[in-house]
PDB file of C-alpha atoms in Angstrom:
ATOM      1  CA  MET A   8     -11.858  -0.121  10.241  1.00 57.00           C
ATOM      2  CA  ALA A   9     -11.475   3.497  11.319  1.00 70.00           C
ATOM      3  CA  LEU A  10     -11.597   2.422  14.949  1.00 72.00           C
ATOM      4  CA  PHE A  11      -8.862  -0.144  14.372  1.00 70.00           C
ATOM      5  CA  SER A  12      -6.724   2.474  12.620  1.00 74.00           C
ATOM      6  CA  THR A  13      -7.280   4.880  15.503  1.00 79.00           C
ATOM      7  CA  LEU A  14      -6.290   2.213  18.016  1.00 76.00           C
ATOM      8  CA  ILE A  15      -3.081   1.501  16.121  1.00 76.00           C
ATOM      9  CA  GLY A  16      -2.237   5.204  15.980  1.00 79.00           C
ATOM     10  CA  ALA A  17      -2.925   5.633  19.690  1.00 80.00           C
ATOM     11  CA  SER A  18      -0.827   2.568  20.485  1.00 78.00           C
ATOM     12  CA  VAL A  19       2.110   3.903  18.487  1.00 76.00           C
ATOM     13  CA  THR A  20       1.859   7.249  20.271  1.00 80.00           C
ATOM     14  CA  VAL A  21       1.693   5.633  23.697  1.00 77.00           C
ATOM     15  CA  THR A  22       4.634   3.405  22.796  1.00 75.00           C
ATOM     16  CA  ALA A  23       6.805   6.316  21.708  1.00 75.00           C
ATOM     17  CA  VAL A  24       5.973   8.469  24.723  1.00 77.00           C
ATOM     18  CA  THR A  25       6.339   5.639  27.219  1.00 74.00           C
ATOM     19  CA  SER A  26       9.628   4.385  25.849  1.00 72.00           C
ATOM     20  CA  GLY A  27      11.092   7.883  26.002  1.00 71.00           C
ATOM     21  CA  TYR A  28       9.740   8.543  29.484  1.00 73.00           C
ATOM     22  CA  ILE A  29      10.764   5.362  31.297  1.00 70.00           C
ATOM     23  CA  GLY A  30      13.831   4.557  29.235  1.00 70.00           C
ATOM     24  CA  LEU A  31      12.796   1.122  27.985  1.00 68.00           C
ATOM     25  CA  SER A  32      13.492   0.085  24.454  1.00 73.00           C
ATOM     26  CA  THR A  33      10.759   0.805  21.955  1.00 71.00           C
ATOM     27  CA  THR A  34      10.518  -2.885  21.070  1.00 74.00           C
ATOM     28  CA  VAL A  35       9.734  -3.907  24.655  1.00 75.00           C
ATOM     29  CA  VAL A  36       7.117  -1.208  25.117  1.00 71.00           C
ATOM     30  CA  ALA A  37       5.590  -1.949  21.697  1.00 73.00           C
ATOM     31  CA  GLY A  38       5.265  -5.591  22.690  1.00 77.00           C
ATOM     32  CA  LEU A  39       3.547  -4.652  25.942  1.00 76.00           C
ATOM     33  CA  VAL A  40       1.162  -2.250  24.225  1.00 74.00           C
ATOM     34  CA  LEU A  41       0.374  -4.268  21.099  1.00 79.00           C
ATOM     35  CA  TYR A  42       0.129  -7.729  22.702  1.00 82.00           C
ATOM     36  CA  PRO A  43      -3.511  -7.319  23.861  1.00 82.00           C
ATOM     37  CA  MET A  44      -4.567  -6.037  20.440  1.00 81.00           C
ATOM     38  CA  ILE A  45      -2.825  -8.887  18.630  1.00 84.00           C
ATOM     39  CA  ALA A  46      -4.341 -11.408  21.033  1.00 86.00           C
ATOM     40  CA  GLU A  47      -7.829  -9.981  20.427  1.00 87.00           C
ATOM     41  CA  VAL A  48      -7.481 -10.128  16.637  1.00 87.00           C
ATOM     42  CA  ALA A  49      -6.108 -13.673  16.789  1.00 90.00           C
ATOM     43  CA  THR A  50      -8.963 -14.753  19.057  1.00 91.00           C
ATOM     44  CA  ARG A  51     -11.564 -13.313  16.683  1.00 92.00           C
ATOM     45  CA  LEU A  52      -9.950 -15.000  13.672  1.00 92.00           C
ATOM     46  CA  LEU A  53      -9.838 -18.358  15.446  1.00 94.00           C
ATOM     47  CA  GLN A  54     -13.464 -18.001  16.550  1.00 94.00           C
ATOM     48  CA  ALA A  55     -14.539 -17.162  12.990  1.00 94.00           C
ATOM     49  CA  THR A  56     -12.703 -20.249  11.725  1.00 94.00           C
ATOM     50  CA  ILE A  57     -14.371 -22.449  14.340  1.00 95.00           C
ATOM     51  CA  ASP A  58     -17.793 -20.973  13.505  1.00 94.00           C
ATOM     52  CA  ARG A  59     -17.282 -21.709   9.784  1.00 93.00           C
ATOM     53  CA  GLN A  60     -16.260 -25.285  10.559  1.00 91.00           C
ATOM     54  CA  ASP A  61     -19.294 -25.762  12.800  1.00 89.00           C
ATOM     55  CA  ALA A  62     -21.591 -24.383  10.107  1.00 86.00           C
ATOM     56  CA  ALA A  63     -20.052 -26.694   7.518  1.00 82.00           C
ATOM     57  CA  GLU A  64     -20.490 -29.708   9.795  1.00 82.00           C
ATOM     58  CA  ALA A  65     -24.104 -28.800  10.528  1.00 79.00           C
ATOM     59  CA  SER A  66     -25.095 -28.542   6.870  1.00 70.00           C
ATOM     60  CA  PRO A  67     -26.464 -31.732   5.345  1.00 68.00           C
ATOM     61  CA  ASP A  68     -24.044 -33.730   3.262  1.00 67.00           C
ATOM     62  CA  LEU A  69     -26.166 -35.195   0.493  1.00 66.00           C
ATOM     63  CA  PRO A  70     -23.960 -35.747  -2.549  1.00 68.00           C
ATOM     64  CA  TYR A  71     -26.528 -38.065  -4.125  1.00 71.00           C
ATOM     65  CA  TYR A  72     -29.359 -35.521  -4.017  1.00 68.00           C
ATOM     66  CA  ASP A  73     -29.940 -33.541  -7.182  1.00 70.00           C
ATOM     67  CA  ALA A  74     -32.861 -31.111  -7.167  1.00 71.00           C
ATOM     68  CA  ARG A  75     -33.133 -31.219 -10.962  1.00 76.00           C
ATOM     69  CA  THR A  76     -34.182 -34.858 -10.763  1.00 73.00           C
ATOM     70  CA  TYR A  77     -37.282 -33.944  -8.800  1.00 74.00           C
ATOM     71  CA  PHE A  78     -38.009 -30.384  -9.877  1.00 80.00           C
ATOM     72  CA  GLY A  79     -36.834 -30.282 -13.455  1.00 65.00           C
TER      73      GLY A  79
END
């Protein structure tokens, strides 16, 4: 979490310096700087969702099985 916070702080600094230096609007530079980070976070969230779905599909679906019937 500290690394993510550091990356956000560094991105904001780079955005401010770059927008002042090359004369682009802050919004454009922020989009260029933050896009890779947003894409990475979105990719990880999607992969986690897919992994959970795969794990749920791999688990046995035995609604009729009740362990108490056999083991008390």
